[in-house]
JSON list of C-alpha atoms in Angstrom, two decimals:
[
{"chain": "A", "resi": 1, "resn": "MET", "atom": "CA", "xyz": [0.00, 0.01, 0.00]},
{"chain": "A", "resi": 2, "resn": "ALA", "atom": "CA", "xyz": [1.29, 3.41, -0.87]},
{"chain": "A", "resi": 3, "resn": "GLY", "atom": "CA", "xyz": [2.12, 5.75, 1.92]},
{"chain": "A", "resi": 4, "resn": "GLU", "atom": "CA", "xyz": [1.10, 9.37, 1.84]},
{"chain": "A", "resi": 5, "resn": "SER", "atom": "CA", "xyz": [4.81, 10.24, 1.68]},
{"chain": "A", "resi": 6, "resn": "GLU", "atom": "CA", "xyz": [4.95, 8.75, -1.84]},
{"chain": "A", "resi": 7, "resn": "LEU", "atom": "CA", "xyz": [2.35, 11.20, -3.08]},
{"chain": "A", "resi": 8, "resn": "SER", "atom": "CA", "xyz": [2.99, 14.77, -4.12]},
{"chain": "A", "resi": 9, "resn": "GLU", "atom": "CA", "xyz": [1.78, 17.77, -2.21]},
{"chain": "A", "resi": 10, "resn": "GLY", "atom": "CA", "xyz": [-1.98, 18.11, -2.48]},
{"chain": "A", "resi": 11, "resn": "GLU", "atom": "CA", "xyz": [-2.36, 14.58, -3.92]},
{"chain": "A", "resi": 12, "resn": "HIS", "atom": "CA", "xyz": [-4.59, 12.09, -2.14]},
{"chain": "A", "resi": 13, "resn": "SER", "atom": "CA", "xyz": [-5.28, 8.40, -2.67]},
{"chain": "A", "resi": 14, "resn": "VAL", "atom": "CA", "xyz": [-8.80, 7.76, -3.89]},
{"chain": "A", "resi": 15, "resn": "LEU", "atom": "CA", "xyz": [-8.86, 4.06, -4.68]},
{"chain": "A", "resi": 16, "resn": "LEU", "atom": "CA", "xyz": [-6.36, 1.22, -4.06]},
{"chain": "A", "resi": 17, "resn": "LEU", "atom": "CA", "xyz": [-6.98, -2.16, -5.75]},
{"chain": "A", "resi": 18, "resn": "HIS", "atom": "CA", "xyz": [-5.39, -5.55, -6.30]},
{"chain": "A", "resi": 19, "resn": "PRO", "atom": "CA", "xyz": [-6.24, -7.67, -9.35]},
{"chain": "A", "resi": 20, "resn": "HIS", "atom": "CA", "xyz": [-9.50, -9.56, -8.93]},
{"chain": "A", "resi": 21, "resn": "TRP", "atom": "CA", "xyz": [-9.33, -12.68, -6.73]},
{"chain": "A", "resi": 22, "resn": "LYS", "atom": "CA", "xyz": [-10.39, -14.89, -9.62]},
{"chain": "A", "resi": 23, "resn": "ILE", "atom": "CA", "xyz": [-6.74, -15.08, -10.74]},
{"chain": "A", "resi": 24, "resn": "LEU", "atom": "CA", "xyz": [-6.11, -17.13, -7.59]},
{"chain": "A", "resi": 25, "resn": "LEU", "atom": "CA", "xyz": [-8.70, -19.83, -8.55]},
{"chain": "A", "resi": 26, "resn": "ARG", "atom": "CA", "xyz": [-6.22, -22.00, -10.52]},
{"chain": "A", "resi": 27, "resn": "PRO", "atom": "CA", "xyz": [-3.43, -21.75, -7.92]},
{"chain": "A", "resi": 28, "resn": "THR", "atom": "CA", "xyz": [-5.90, -22.65, -5.20]},
{"chain": "A", "resi": 29, "resn": "LEU", "atom": "CA", "xyz": [-7.14, -25.69, -7.13]},
{"chain": "A", "resi": 30, "resn": "VAL", "atom": "CA", "xyz": [-3.51, -26.75, -7.61]},
{"chain": "A", "resi": 31, "resn": "LEU", "atom": "CA", "xyz": [-2.92, -26.33, -3.87]},
{"chain": "A", "resi": 32, "resn": "VAL", "atom": "CA", "xyz": [-5.84, -28.60, -3.07]},
{"chain": "A", "resi": 33, "resn": "LEU", "atom": "CA", "xyz": [-4.79, -31.13, -5.69]},
{"chain": "A", "resi": 34, "resn": "VAL", "atom": "CA", "xyz": [-1.22, -31.22, -4.42]},
{"chain": "A", "resi": 35, "resn": "ALA", "atom": "CA", "xyz": [-2.45, -31.72, -0.83]},
{"chain": "A", "resi": 36, "resn": "VAL", "atom": "CA", "xyz": [-4.78, -34.58, -1.85]},
{"chain": "A", "resi": 37, "resn": "VAL", "atom": "CA", "xyz": [-2.11, -36.31, -4.00]},
{"chain": "A", "resi": 38, "resn": "ALA", "atom": "CA", "xyz": [0.52, -35.96, -1.28]},
{"chain": "A", "resi": 39, "resn": "ALA", "atom": "CA", "xyz": [-1.85, -37.36, 1.36]},
{"chain": "A", "resi": 40, "resn": "VAL", "atom": "CA", "xyz": [-2.72, -40.33, -0.83]},
{"chain": "A", "resi": 41, "resn": "LEU", "atom": "CA", "xyz": [0.95, -41.03, -1.61]},
{"chain": "A", "resi": 42, "resn": "VAL", "atom": "CA", "xyz": [1.90, -40.85, 2.06]},
{"chain": "A", "resi": 43, "resn": "VAL", "atom": "CA", "xyz": [-0.88, -43.36, 2.91]},
{"chain": "A", "resi": 44, "resn": "VAL", "atom": "CA", "xyz": [-0.04, -45.82, 0.12]},
{"chain": "A", "resi": 45, "resn": "ILE", "atom": "CA", "xyz": [3.72, -45.92, 0.81]},
{"chain": "A", "resi": 46, "resn": "PRO", "atom": "CA", "xyz": [4.22, -49.38, 2.33]},
{"chain": "A", "resi": 47, "resn": "GLN", "atom": "CA", "xyz": [5.71, -49.76, 5.76]},
{"chain": "A", "resi": 48, "resn": "GLY", "atom": "CA", "xyz": [9.37, -50.67, 5.80]},
{"chain": "A", "resi": 49, "resn": "SER", "atom": "CA", "xyz": [12.82, -49.22, 5.92]},
{"chain": "A", "resi": 50, "resn": "TYR", "atom": "CA", "xyz": [12.18, -46.93, 2.92]},
{"chain": "A", "resi": 51, "resn": "ALA", "atom": "CA", "xyz": [8.87, -45.56, 4.22]},
{"chain": "A", "resi": 52, "resn": "ALA", "atom": "CA", "xyz": [10.36, -42.61, 6.09]},
{"chain": "A", "resi": 53, "resn": "PRO", "atom": "CA", "xyz": [12.60, -41.37, 3.23]},
{"chain": "A", "resi": 54, "resn": "GLY", "atom": "CA", "xyz": [9.71, -41.97, 0.79]},
{"chain": "A", "resi": 55, "resn": "ARG", "atom": "CA", "xyz": [7.27, -39.90, 2.87]},
{"chain": "A", "resi": 56, "resn": "ALA", "atom": "CA", "xyz": [9.91, -37.19, 3.29]},
{"chain": "A", "resi": 57, "resn": "ALA", "atom": "CA", "xyz": [10.44, -37.06, -0.48]},
{"chain": "A", "resi": 58, "resn": "VAL", "atom": "CA", "xyz": [6.66, -36.75, -1.04]},
{"chain": "A", "resi": 59, "resn": "GLY", "atom": "CA", "xyz": [6.59, -33.90, 1.49]},
{"chain": "A", "resi": 60, "resn": "VAL", "atom": "CA", "xyz": [9.52, -32.08, -0.15]},
{"chain": "A", "resi": 61, "resn": "VAL", "atom": "CA", "xyz": [7.98, -32.42, -3.63]},
{"chain": "A", "resi": 62, "resn": "ALA", "atom": "CA", "xyz": [4.63, -31.21, -2.26]},
{"chain": "A", "resi": 63, "resn": "VAL", "atom": "CA", "xyz": [6.21, -28.17, -0.61]},
{"chain": "A", "resi": 64, "resn": "VAL", "atom": "CA", "xyz": [8.09, -27.27, -3.82]},
{"chain": "A", "resi": 65, "resn": "ALA", "atom": "CA", "xyz": [4.90, -27.65, -5.86]},
{"chain": "A", "resi": 66, "resn": "VAL", "atom": "CA", "xyz": [2.92, -25.47, -3.41]},
{"chain": "A", "resi": 67, "resn": "VAL", "atom": "CA", "xyz": [5.54, -22.75, -3.49]},
{"chain": "A", "resi": 68, "resn": "ALA", "atom": "CA", "xyz": [5.86, -22.79, -7.27]},
{"chain": "A", "resi": 69, "resn": "TRP", "atom": "CA", "xyz": [2.14, -23.05, -8.09]},
{"chain": "A", "resi": 70, "resn": "PHE", "atom": "CA", "xyz": [0.43, -21.29, -5.19]},
{"chain": "A", "resi": 71, "resn": "ALA", "atom": "CA", "xyz": [2.74, -19.14, -3.06]},
{"chain": "A", "resi": 72, "resn": "ILE", "atom": "CA", "xyz": [4.43, -17.29, -5.94]},
{"chain": "A", "resi": 73, "resn": "PRO", "atom": "CA", "xyz": [1.17, -16.44, -7.77]},
{"chain": "A", "resi": 74, "resn": "PHE", "atom": "CA", "xyz": [-0.37, -15.41, -4.45]},
{"chain": "A", "resi": 75, "resn": "LEU", "atom": "CA", "xyz": [2.58, -13.09, -3.67]},
{"chain": "A", "resi": 76, "resn": "ARG", "atom": "CA", "xyz": [2.38, -11.62, -7.19]},
{"chain": "A", "resi": 77, "resn": "TRP", "atom": "CA", "xyz": [-1.32, -10.95, -6.66]},
{"chain": "A", "resi": 78, "resn": "GLN", "atom": "CA", "xyz": [-0.75, -9.47, -3.25]},
{"chain": "A", "resi": 79, "resn": "THR", "atom": "CA", "xyz": [2.05, -7.15, -4.39]},
{"chain": "A", "resi": 80, "resn": "THR", "atom": "CA", "xyz": [0.32, -5.91, -7.55]},
{"chain": "A", "resi": 81, "resn": "THR", "atom": "CA", "xyz": [-1.59, -2.70, -6.90]},
{"chain": "A", "resi": 82, "resn": "TYR", "atom": "CA", "xyz": [-3.53, -0.22, -8.95]},
{"chain": "A", "resi": 83, "resn": "GLU", "atom": "CA", "xyz": [-3.98, 3.11, -7.19]},
{"chain": "A", "resi": 84, "resn": "LEU", "atom": "CA", "xyz": [-6.05, 6.06, -8.32]},
{"chain": "A", "resi": 85, "resn": "THR", "atom": "CA", "xyz": [-5.01, 9.34, -6.77]},
{"chain": "A", "resi": 86, "resn": "THR", "atom": "CA", "xyz": [-6.29, 12.83, -7.36]},
{"chain": "A", "resi": 87, "resn": "ARG", "atom": "CA", "xyz": [-3.42, 13.39, -9.82]},
{"chain": "A", "resi": 88, "resn": "ARG", "atom": "CA", "xyz": [-2.40, 10.04, -11.39]},
{"chain": "A", "resi": 89, "resn": "LEU", "atom": "CA", "xyz": [-2.97, 6.36, -11.95]},
{"chain": "A", "resi": 90, "resn": "ARG", "atom": "CA", "xyz": [-0.19, 4.41, -10.22]},
{"chain": "A", "resi": 91, "resn": "LEU", "atom": "CA", "xyz": [0.69, 0.77, -11.08]},
{"chain": "A", "resi": 92, "resn": "ARG", "atom": "CA", "xyz": [3.01, -1.16, -8.81]},
{"chain": "A", "resi": 93, "resn": "ARG", "atom": "CA", "xyz": [4.12, -4.81, -8.99]},
{"chain": "A", "resi": 94, "resn": "GLY", "atom": "CA", "xyz": [6.87, -7.10, -7.87]},
{"chain": "A", "resi": 95, "resn": "VAL", "atom": "CA", "xyz": [7.71, -9.47, -5.06]},
{"chain": "A", "resi": 96, "resn": "LEU", "atom": "CA", "xyz": [11.48, -9.20, -4.62]},
{"chain": "A", "resi": 97, "resn": "SER", "atom": "CA", "xyz": [12.05, -6.31, -6.94]},
{"chain": "A", "resi": 98, "resn": "ARG", "atom": "CA", "xyz": [9.43, -3.66, -7.50]},
{"chain": "A", "resi": 99, "resn": "SER", "atom": "CA", "xyz": [8.48, -1.84, -10.67]},
{"chain": "A", "resi": 100, "resn": "GLY", "atom": "CA", "xyz": [6.01, 0.96, -11.15]},
{"chain": "A", "resi": 101, "resn": "ARG", "atom": "CA", "xyz": [4.40, 3.09, -13.76]},
{"chain": "A", "resi": 102, "resn": "ASP", "atom": "CA", "xyz": [2.50, 6.35, -13.27]},
{"chain": "A", "resi": 103, "resn": "PHE", "atom": "CA", "xyz": [0.02, 7.92, -15.68]},
{"chain": "A", "resi": 104, "resn": "PRO", "atom": "CA", "xyz": [-0.78, 11.58, -14.99]},
{"chain": "A", "resi": 105, "resn": "LEU", "atom": "CA", "xyz": [-4.50, 12.10, -15.18]},
{"chain": "A", "resi": 106, "resn": "ILE", "atom": "CA", "xyz": [-4.01, 15.16, -17.33]},
{"chain": "A", "resi": 107, "resn": "ARG", "atom": "CA", "xyz": [-2.62, 12.85, -20.11]},
{"chain": "A", "resi": 108, "resn": "ILE", "atom": "CA", "xyz": [-5.53, 10.42, -20.08]},
{"chain": "A", "resi": 109, "resn": "SER", "atom": "CA", "xyz": [-7.84, 11.02, -23.02]},
{"chain": "A", "resi": 110, "resn": "ASP", "atom": "CA", "xyz": [-10.26, 8.05, -22.80]},
{"chain": "A", "resi": 111, "resn": "VAL", "atom": "CA", "xyz": [-11.23, 5.43, -20.25]},
{"chain": "A", "resi": 112, "resn": "SER", "atom": "CA", "xyz": [-13.32, 2.38, -21.22]},
{"chain": "A", "resi": 113, "resn": "PHE", "atom": "CA", "xyz": [-14.08, -1.06, -19.86]},
{"chain": "A", "resi": 114, "resn": "SER", "atom": "CA", "xyz": [-15.25, -4.44, -21.08]},
{"chain": "A", "resi": 115, "resn": "HIS", "atom": "CA", "xyz": [-16.25, -7.65, -19.46]},
{"chain": "A", "resi": 116, "resn": "GLY", "atom": "CA", "xyz": [-17.79, -10.91, -20.60]},
{"chain": "A", "resi": 117, "resn": "LEU", "atom": "CA", "xyz": [-20.50, -12.99, -18.92]},
{"chain": "A", "resi": 118, "resn": "VAL", "atom": "CA", "xyz": [-18.20, -14.71, -16.40]},
{"chain": "A", "resi": 119, "resn": "ASP", "atom": "CA", "xyz": [-16.49, -11.41, -15.54]},
{"chain": "A", "resi": 120, "resn": "ARG", "atom": "CA", "xyz": [-19.87, -9.77, -15.04]},
{"chain": "A", "resi": 121, "resn": "LEU", "atom": "CA", "xyz": [-20.90, -12.57, -12.67]},
{"chain": "A", "resi": 122, "resn": "LEU", "atom": "CA", "xyz": [-17.68, -12.23, -10.71]},
{"chain": "A", "resi": 123, "resn": "GLY", "atom": "CA", "xyz": [-17.65, -8.42, -10.77]},
{"chain": "A", "resi": 124, "resn": "CYS", "atom": "CA", "xyz": [-14.46, -7.78, -12.71]},
{"chain": "A", "resi": 125, "resn": "GLY", "atom": "CA", "xyz": [-13.30, -6.85, -16.17]},
{"chain": "A", "resi": 126, "resn": "GLN", "atom": "CA", "xyz": [-10.78, -5.12, -18.40]},
{"chain": "A", "resi": 127, "resn": "LEU", "atom": "CA", "xyz": [-10.01, -1.42, -18.12]},
{"chain": "A", "resi": 128, "resn": "VAL", "atom": "CA", "xyz": [-8.57, 0.35, -21.15]},
{"chain": "A", "resi": 129, "resn": "VAL", "atom": "CA", "xyz": [-6.89, 3.72, -20.54]},
{"chain": "A", "resi": 130, "resn": "GLU", "atom": "CA", "xyz": [-5.92, 5.81, -23.57]},
{"chain": "A", "resi": 131, "resn": "SER", "atom": "CA", "xyz": [-3.13, 8.24, -22.95]},
{"chain": "A", "resi": 132, "resn": "ALA", "atom": "CA", "xyz": [-1.76, 11.05, -25.07]},
{"chain": "A", "resi": 133, "resn": "GLY", "atom": "CA", "xyz": [1.94, 10.88, -25.86]},
{"chain": "A", "resi": 134, "resn": "GLU", "atom": "CA", "xyz": [4.28, 7.92, -25.96]},
{"chain": "A", "resi": 135, "resn": "HIS", "atom": "CA", "xyz": [2.35, 5.70, -23.54]},
{"chain": "A", "resi": 136, "resn": "GLY", "atom": "CA", "xyz": [-0.56, 5.11, -25.91]},
{"chain": "A", "resi": 137, "resn": "GLN", "atom": "CA", "xyz": [-3.01, 2.55, -24.65]},
{"chain": "A", "resi": 138, "resn": "LEU", "atom": "CA", "xyz": [-2.86, 0.79, -21.27]},
{"chain": "A", "resi": 139, "resn": "VAL", "atom": "CA", "xyz": [-4.90, -2.38, -20.84]},
{"chain": "A", "resi": 140, "resn": "LEU", "atom": "CA", "xyz": [-5.42, -3.56, -17.28]},
{"chain": "A", "resi": 141, "resn": "THR", "atom": "CA", "xyz": [-7.06, -6.97, -16.87]},
{"chain": "A", "resi": 142, "resn": "GLU", "atom": "CA", "xyz": [-8.88, -8.53, -13.92]},
{"chain": "A", "resi": 143, "resn": "ILE", "atom": "CA", "xyz": [-9.91, -5.22, -12.41]},
{"chain": "A", "resi": 144, "resn": "PRO", "atom": "CA", "xyz": [-12.50, -5.69, -9.59]},
{"chain": "A", "resi": 145, "resn": "GLN", "atom": "CA", "xyz": [-15.66, -3.55, -9.91]},
{"chain": "A", "resi": 146, "resn": "VAL", "atom": "CA", "xyz": [-14.39, -2.33, -13.26]},
{"chain": "A", "resi": 147, "resn": "GLU", "atom": "CA", "xyz": [-17.44, -0.16, -14.01]},
{"chain": "A", "resi": 148, "resn": "ARG", "atom": "CA", "xyz": [-16.99, 1.72, -10.72]},
{"chain": "A", "resi": 149, "resn": "VAL", "atom": "CA", "xyz": [-13.26, 2.10, -11.31]},
{"chain": "A", "resi": 150, "resn": "GLN", "atom": "CA", "xyz": [-13.91, 3.39, -14.84]},
{"chain": "A", "resi": 151, "resn": "ALA", "atom": "CA", "xyz": [-16.45, 5.96, -13.59]},
{"chain": "A", "resi": 152, "resn": "THR", "atom": "CA", "xyz": [-14.12, 7.05, -10.76]},
{"chain": "A", "resi": 153, "resn": "LEU", "atom": "CA", "xyz": [-11.16, 7.38, -13.06]},
{"chain": "A", "resi": 154, "resn": "PHE", "atom": "CA", "xyz": [-13.19, 9.36, -15.60]},
{"chain": "A", "resi": 155, "resn": "GLN", "atom": "CA", "xyz": [-14.38, 11.72, -12.85]},
{"chain": "A", "resi": 156, "resn": "LEU", "atom": "CA", "xyz": [-10.85, 12.17, -11.54]},
{"chain": "A", "resi": 157, "resn": "VAL", "atom": "CA", "xyz": [-9.62, 13.05, -15.03]},
{"chain": "A", "resi": 158, "resn": "GLU", "atom": "CA", "xyz": [-12.38, 15.63, -15.39]},
{"chain": "A", "resi": 159, "resn": "ASP", "atom": "CA", "xyz": [-11.60, 17.08, -11.95]},
{"chain": "A", "resi": 160, "resn": "GLU", "atom": "CA", "xyz": [-7.88, 17.30, -12.78]},
{"chain": "A", "resi": 161, "resn": "HIS", "atom": "CA", "xyz": [-8.61, 19.18, -16.03]},
{"chain": "A", "resi": 162, "resn": "ALA", "atom": "CA", "xyz": [-10.85, 21.60, -14.11]},
{"chain": "A", "resi": 163, "resn": "ARG", "atom": "CA", "xyz": [-8.22, 22.09, -11.41]},
{"chain": "A", "resi": 164, "resn": "LEU", "atom": "CA", "xyz": [-5.52, 22.86, -13.94]},
{"chain": "A", "resi": 165, "resn": "ALA", "atom": "CA", "xyz": [-7.82, 25.24, -15.83]},
{"chain": "A", "resi": 166, "resn": "ARG", "atom": "CA", "xyz": [-8.45, 27.19, -12.60]},
{"chain": "A", "resi": 167, "resn": "GLU", "atom": "CA", "xyz": [-4.73, 27.37, -11.85]},
{"chain": "A", "resi": 168, "resn": "GLU", "atom": "CA", "xyz": [-3.65, 28.67, -15.30]},
{"chain": "A", "resi": 169, "resn": "PRO", "atom": "CA", "xyz": [-2.82, 32.36, -15.13]},
{"chain": "A", "resi": 170, "resn": "GLY", "atom": "CA", "xyz": [-4.84, 34.64, -17.36]},
{"chain": "A", "resi": 171, "resn": "THR", "atom": "CA", "xyz": [-7.97, 32.50, -17.62]}
]
């Protein structure tokens, strides 16, 4: 989460989002599958001198699978943020190393959204932000409450244009 110290003077956070939770469905299913398979393998390993090393190997493979197919996607989801402030759209992502991209609201020329039937049922969708200059078009997928985010972003863009028009000398 962004601290107020990362924002410029007079800038305030309006909305802070993570990608929609639906991107965690597949990793969660893999987690359950790995747990079931590991439990079955531990039970079917016959008693004997090789039982303990066999069960340990199953445990190690299960832990590696859980880290690779659940923990890493979960951490990526948790550390990816979309923040709307009164002056810009901020994108941040990264687990060990962070990267970010900021879009000043004054540069945004169009904001639209789309979502299919499943996305509508789950309350998410795709947000398309058109920006003047070198950035062009930004497509953000799996945005929760995409219609509300689109309306909020559009209103913030309008408010920023009005604020800048009031601040220009001679107008």
